[in-house]
Amino acid sequence: MAELALEFAGEWFHPDPQDVFEIGREGDLELDDNPYLHRRFLRITHDGGLWWLANVGARLAVTVCDAGGGVQSWVSPGTSLPLVFPATSIVFTAGPTTYEMLARLAPAPYAEIRTEEPEGGATTIGMIPFTVSQRQLVVALCEPMLRRDGTGLSQIPSSADAAARLGWATTRFNRKLDNVCSKLDRIGVRGLRGGTGGPAANRRARLVEYAVASRLVTAQDLPLLDADGADDGEAAS
């Protein structure tokens, strides 16, 4: 039987395959007193030879990704998926706070998918290129998470704060945020657009979840915050 271990904020938890392991404001892994977080949000069980992660909340979704950033799933309320990789990142947002925990499984039925670090000033995902300034925007929103030491929680900057961090006007930031979300939406990243085609209210949170879990940006990209991205096709980006 594979053994499962969960890390959150430097603390390790070891679910018992004979019991239900619950995560939320209350449960076996108590996160914090965030009123936006469900009392019982995630449930881990062992069934049929596999460990399962279930979203038992009513409003929040969860981003689950292998440690290499190659396979990602969006777990909506009422759904579940098996944990099959040696290391799995579990990321979700409740209100202004984003949480990340790491699940380690040994032995694991599947190997991790490693992704190569991008070279040069552009990143391409699914044939979608990102300009320097678009990557700067993503890094600015993810900065608190990228500067953490390991897993845990962090606060997502407001658009105004992230724009100020880059020395941009808020209107420029919001325009580029529209473009980044539209590009990712076109390659199938869920949760970045509203049901009628308008921007989702929580798109900044969803963008941070996706970017961190998929390794679209990492701590190595933090120097981009001080780079000059004004010459990378401003009118088109």
Short mmCIF file of C-alpha atoms in Angstrom, two decimals:
data_model
loop_
_atom_site.label_atom_id
_atom_site.label_comp_id
_atom_site.label_asym_id
_atom_site.label_seq_id
_atom_site.Cartn_x
_atom_site.Cartn_y
_atom_site.Cartn_z
CA MET A 1 0.00 0.00 0.00
CA ALA A 2 1.29 3.46 -0.91
CA GLU A 3 1.91 5.76 2.03
CA LEU A 4 0.66 9.34 1.79
CA ALA A 5 2.15 12.35 3.56
CA LEU A 6 0.90 15.94 3.44
CA GLU A 7 3.01 19.02 4.09
CA PHE A 8 1.55 22.39 5.00
CA ALA A 9 3.59 25.29 6.38
CA GLY A 10 6.45 22.99 7.29
CA GLU A 11 4.29 20.51 9.22
CA TRP A 12 3.75 16.94 8.03
CA PHE A 13 0.54 14.91 8.32
CA HIS A 14 0.11 11.18 7.66
CA PRO A 15 -3.47 10.15 6.81
CA ASP A 16 -4.57 6.73 8.01
CA PRO A 17 -5.89 4.62 5.08
CA GLN A 18 -8.58 3.24 7.38
CA ASP A 19 -9.95 6.70 8.28
CA VAL A 20 -11.22 9.85 6.60
CA PHE A 21 -8.76 12.78 6.68
CA GLU A 22 -10.41 16.21 6.49
CA ILE A 23 -8.95 19.64 5.72
CA GLY A 24 -10.51 23.04 6.34
CA ARG A 25 -11.16 25.54 9.13
CA GLU A 26 -11.73 22.45 11.23
CA GLY A 27 -10.64 18.85 10.79
CA ASP A 28 -7.49 16.79 10.89
CA LEU A 29 -5.56 19.60 9.16
CA GLU A 30 -6.87 22.93 10.50
CA LEU A 31 -5.68 25.71 8.20
CA ASP A 32 -6.76 28.97 9.89
CA ASP A 33 -9.85 30.97 10.89
CA ASN A 34 -10.40 32.41 7.39
CA PRO A 35 -14.19 33.01 7.21
CA TYR A 36 -14.11 32.42 3.43
CA LEU A 37 -12.86 28.87 3.97
CA HIS A 38 -15.25 25.95 4.52
CA ARG A 39 -15.17 24.21 7.89
CA ARG A 40 -14.75 20.93 6.00
CA PHE A 41 -13.32 21.59 2.54
CA LEU A 42 -11.14 18.70 1.36
CA ARG A 43 -11.46 15.03 2.24
CA ILE A 44 -8.78 12.39 1.69
CA THR A 45 -9.69 8.70 1.69
CA HIS A 46 -8.14 5.41 0.58
CA ASP A 47 -10.31 3.20 -1.61
CA GLY A 48 -9.68 0.57 -4.27
CA GLY A 49 -5.93 0.70 -3.76
CA LEU A 50 -5.76 4.47 -4.42
CA TRP A 51 -5.72 7.64 -2.35
CA TRP A 52 -8.53 10.05 -3.33
CA LEU A 53 -8.85 13.81 -2.86
CA ALA A 54 -12.46 15.02 -2.74
CA ASN A 55 -13.74 18.59 -2.72
CA VAL A 56 -16.62 18.47 -0.25
CA GLY A 57 -17.10 22.25 -0.12
CA ALA A 58 -19.86 24.23 -1.81
CA ARG A 59 -18.08 27.20 -3.43
CA LEU A 60 -14.31 26.84 -3.74
CA ALA A 61 -12.38 24.94 -6.41
CA VAL A 62 -8.93 23.35 -6.06
CA THR A 63 -6.00 23.26 -8.46
CA VAL A 64 -4.10 19.97 -8.34
CA CYS A 65 -0.87 19.51 -10.28
CA ASP A 66 2.04 17.09 -10.40
CA ALA A 67 5.25 18.58 -9.04
CA GLY A 68 6.73 19.01 -12.51
CA GLY A 69 3.81 21.18 -13.67
CA GLY A 70 2.94 18.91 -16.59
CA VAL A 71 -0.47 17.58 -15.52
CA GLN A 72 -3.07 19.78 -13.89
CA SER A 73 -6.69 19.30 -12.82
CA TRP A 74 -9.32 21.71 -11.51
CA VAL A 75 -11.38 20.00 -8.81
CA SER A 76 -14.80 21.60 -8.50
CA PRO A 77 -17.14 21.22 -5.50
CA GLY A 78 -18.59 17.74 -5.35
CA THR A 79 -15.85 16.11 -7.43
CA SER A 80 -12.79 14.03 -6.61
CA LEU A 81 -9.65 12.64 -8.21
CA PRO A 82 -6.97 10.08 -7.33
CA LEU A 83 -3.54 11.14 -6.10
CA VAL A 84 -1.14 9.18 -8.30
CA PHE A 85 2.14 11.14 -8.58
CA PRO A 86 5.14 11.00 -6.23
CA ALA A 87 4.58 14.69 -5.43
CA THR A 88 1.36 16.62 -6.00
CA SER A 89 0.78 20.32 -5.41
CA ILE A 90 -2.67 21.26 -4.04
CA VAL A 91 -3.50 24.98 -4.37
CA PHE A 92 -6.72 26.88 -3.60
CA THR A 93 -7.89 30.35 -2.69
CA ALA A 94 -10.40 31.47 -0.05
CA GLY A 95 -11.06 35.20 -0.04
CA PRO A 96 -7.75 37.08 -0.32
CA THR A 97 -5.66 34.11 0.87
CA THR A 98 -4.09 31.40 -1.28
CA TYR A 99 -3.07 28.08 0.27
CA GLU A 100 -0.63 25.49 -1.01
CA MET A 101 0.12 22.06 0.35
CA LEU A 102 2.21 19.19 -0.96
CA ALA A 103 1.15 15.55 -1.08
CA ARG A 104 3.91 12.93 -1.28
CA LEU A 105 3.09 9.36 -2.25
CA ALA A 106 5.44 6.37 -2.06
CA PRO A 107 5.39 4.22 -4.03
CA ALA A 108 3.42 6.11 -6.69
CA PRO A 109 1.72 4.49 -9.73
CA TYR A 110 2.76 7.32 -12.08
CA ALA A 111 5.98 9.25 -12.60
CA GLU A 112 6.19 13.03 -12.57
CA ILE A 113 6.31 14.93 -15.84
CA ARG A 114 9.28 17.26 -15.92
CA THR A 115 9.10 20.52 -17.84
CA GLU A 116 12.10 22.37 -19.19
CA GLU A 117 12.90 25.83 -17.90
CA PRO A 118 12.14 28.49 -20.52
CA GLU A 119 15.04 30.12 -22.30
CA GLY A 120 15.14 33.78 -23.24
CA GLY A 121 12.44 36.34 -22.58
CA ALA A 122 9.34 34.48 -23.74
CA THR A 123 7.30 31.61 -22.34
CA THR A 124 5.06 29.48 -24.55
CA ILE A 125 2.30 27.21 -23.29
CA GLY A 126 0.19 25.36 -25.83
CA MET A 127 1.56 27.58 -28.62
CA ILE A 128 0.50 30.72 -26.72
CA PRO A 129 3.42 33.19 -26.32
CA PHE A 130 3.73 35.54 -23.36
CA THR A 131 5.57 38.82 -23.62
CA VAL A 132 7.98 40.04 -20.97
CA SER A 133 5.45 42.47 -19.54
CA GLN A 134 2.75 39.80 -19.39
CA ARG A 135 5.12 37.54 -17.46
CA GLN A 136 5.94 40.50 -15.20
CA LEU A 137 2.24 40.83 -14.40
CA VAL A 138 1.97 37.15 -13.45
CA VAL A 139 5.11 37.34 -11.30
CA ALA A 140 3.82 40.46 -9.53
CA LEU A 141 0.60 38.67 -8.58
CA CYS A 142 2.47 35.51 -7.53
CA GLU A 143 5.31 37.30 -5.70
CA PRO A 144 4.09 36.56 -2.13
CA MET A 145 3.81 32.84 -2.93
CA LEU A 146 7.12 32.73 -4.79
CA ARG A 147 8.96 34.31 -1.86
CA ARG A 148 7.63 31.79 0.69
CA ASP A 149 9.85 29.07 2.06
CA GLY A 150 7.92 25.94 1.13
CA THR A 151 4.18 25.45 1.31
CA GLY A 152 1.74 27.49 3.36
CA LEU A 153 -0.49 30.49 2.78
CA SER A 154 -0.05 33.95 1.32
CA GLN A 155 -2.05 37.05 0.43
CA ILE A 156 -2.77 37.85 -3.22
CA PRO A 157 -1.92 41.48 -4.08
CA SER A 158 -4.71 43.72 -5.31
CA SER A 159 -4.49 44.94 -8.89
CA ALA A 160 -3.53 48.39 -7.61
CA ASP A 161 -0.74 46.99 -5.41
CA ALA A 162 0.62 44.74 -8.16
CA ALA A 163 0.54 47.64 -10.64
CA ALA A 164 2.40 49.86 -8.18
CA ARG A 165 4.99 47.10 -7.66
CA LEU A 166 5.70 47.23 -11.40
CA GLY A 167 5.49 51.01 -11.66
CA TRP A 168 2.49 50.76 -13.97
CA ALA A 169 -0.82 52.58 -14.10
CA THR A 170 -3.70 50.41 -12.90
CA THR A 171 -5.40 50.76 -16.29
CA ARG A 172 -2.34 49.26 -17.99
CA PHE A 173 -2.23 46.43 -15.47
CA ASN A 174 -5.92 45.60 -15.94
CA ARG A 175 -5.59 45.66 -19.73
CA LYS A 176 -2.69 43.22 -19.61
CA LEU A 177 -4.53 41.07 -17.07
CA ASP A 178 -7.40 40.82 -19.58
CA ASN A 179 -4.97 39.68 -22.27
CA VAL A 180 -3.19 37.12 -20.09
CA CYS A 181 -6.49 35.62 -18.92
CA SER A 182 -7.81 35.52 -22.49
CA LYS A 183 -4.70 33.72 -23.75
CA LEU A 184 -4.88 31.08 -21.04
CA ASP A 185 -8.63 30.70 -21.49
CA ARG A 186 -8.08 29.92 -25.18
CA ILE A 187 -5.83 26.96 -24.31
CA GLY A 188 -8.39 25.57 -21.88
CA VAL A 189 -7.39 26.96 -18.47
CA ARG A 190 -10.65 27.08 -16.54
CA GLY A 191 -11.87 29.78 -14.18
CA LEU A 192 -10.33 32.84 -15.86
CA ARG A 193 -13.44 34.01 -17.71
CA GLY A 194 -17.03 34.49 -16.58
CA GLY A 195 -19.82 32.37 -17.94
CA THR A 196 -20.95 35.11 -20.33
CA GLY A 197 -17.47 35.87 -21.59
CA GLY A 198 -16.67 38.61 -19.09
CA PRO A 199 -13.80 38.47 -16.61
CA ALA A 200 -14.37 36.19 -13.63
CA ALA A 201 -14.52 38.02 -10.30
CA ASN A 202 -11.80 35.82 -8.83
CA ARG A 203 -9.57 35.66 -11.90
CA ARG A 204 -6.51 37.01 -10.09
CA ALA A 205 -6.76 34.19 -7.57
CA ARG A 206 -7.29 31.58 -10.27
CA LEU A 207 -4.38 32.97 -12.29
CA VAL A 208 -2.09 32.73 -9.25
CA GLU A 209 -3.22 29.16 -8.56
CA TYR A 210 -2.58 28.10 -12.15
CA ALA A 211 0.73 29.91 -12.53
CA VAL A 212 2.19 28.53 -9.29
CA ALA A 213 0.89 24.97 -9.69
CA SER A 214 1.90 24.65 -13.36
CA ARG A 215 5.29 26.34 -12.77
CA LEU A 216 4.43 28.99 -15.34
CA VAL A 217 6.47 31.24 -13.05
CA THR A 218 8.91 30.26 -10.30
CA ALA A 219 11.12 32.06 -7.81
CA GLN A 220 13.76 32.30 -10.55
CA ASP A 221 11.46 34.73 -12.37
CA LEU A 222 11.40 37.28 -9.54
CA PRO A 223 14.11 39.46 -11.21
CA LEU A 224 11.53 40.16 -13.93
CA LEU A 225 9.86 42.54 -11.48
CA ASP A 226 12.72 44.98 -12.03
CA ALA A 227 13.11 44.41 -15.78
CA ASP A 228 11.99 46.82 -18.47
CA GLY A 229 9.10 45.29 -20.39
CA ALA A 230 7.92 48.40 -22.18
CA ASP A 231 9.49 47.40 -25.50
CA ASP A 232 7.86 43.98 -25.91
CA GLY A 233 4.93 44.92 -28.10
CA GLU A 234 2.89 47.15 -25.82
CA ALA A 235 0.13 47.75 -28.33
CA ALA A 236 -0.38 44.04 -28.99
CA SER A 237 -0.06 42.78 -25.43
#
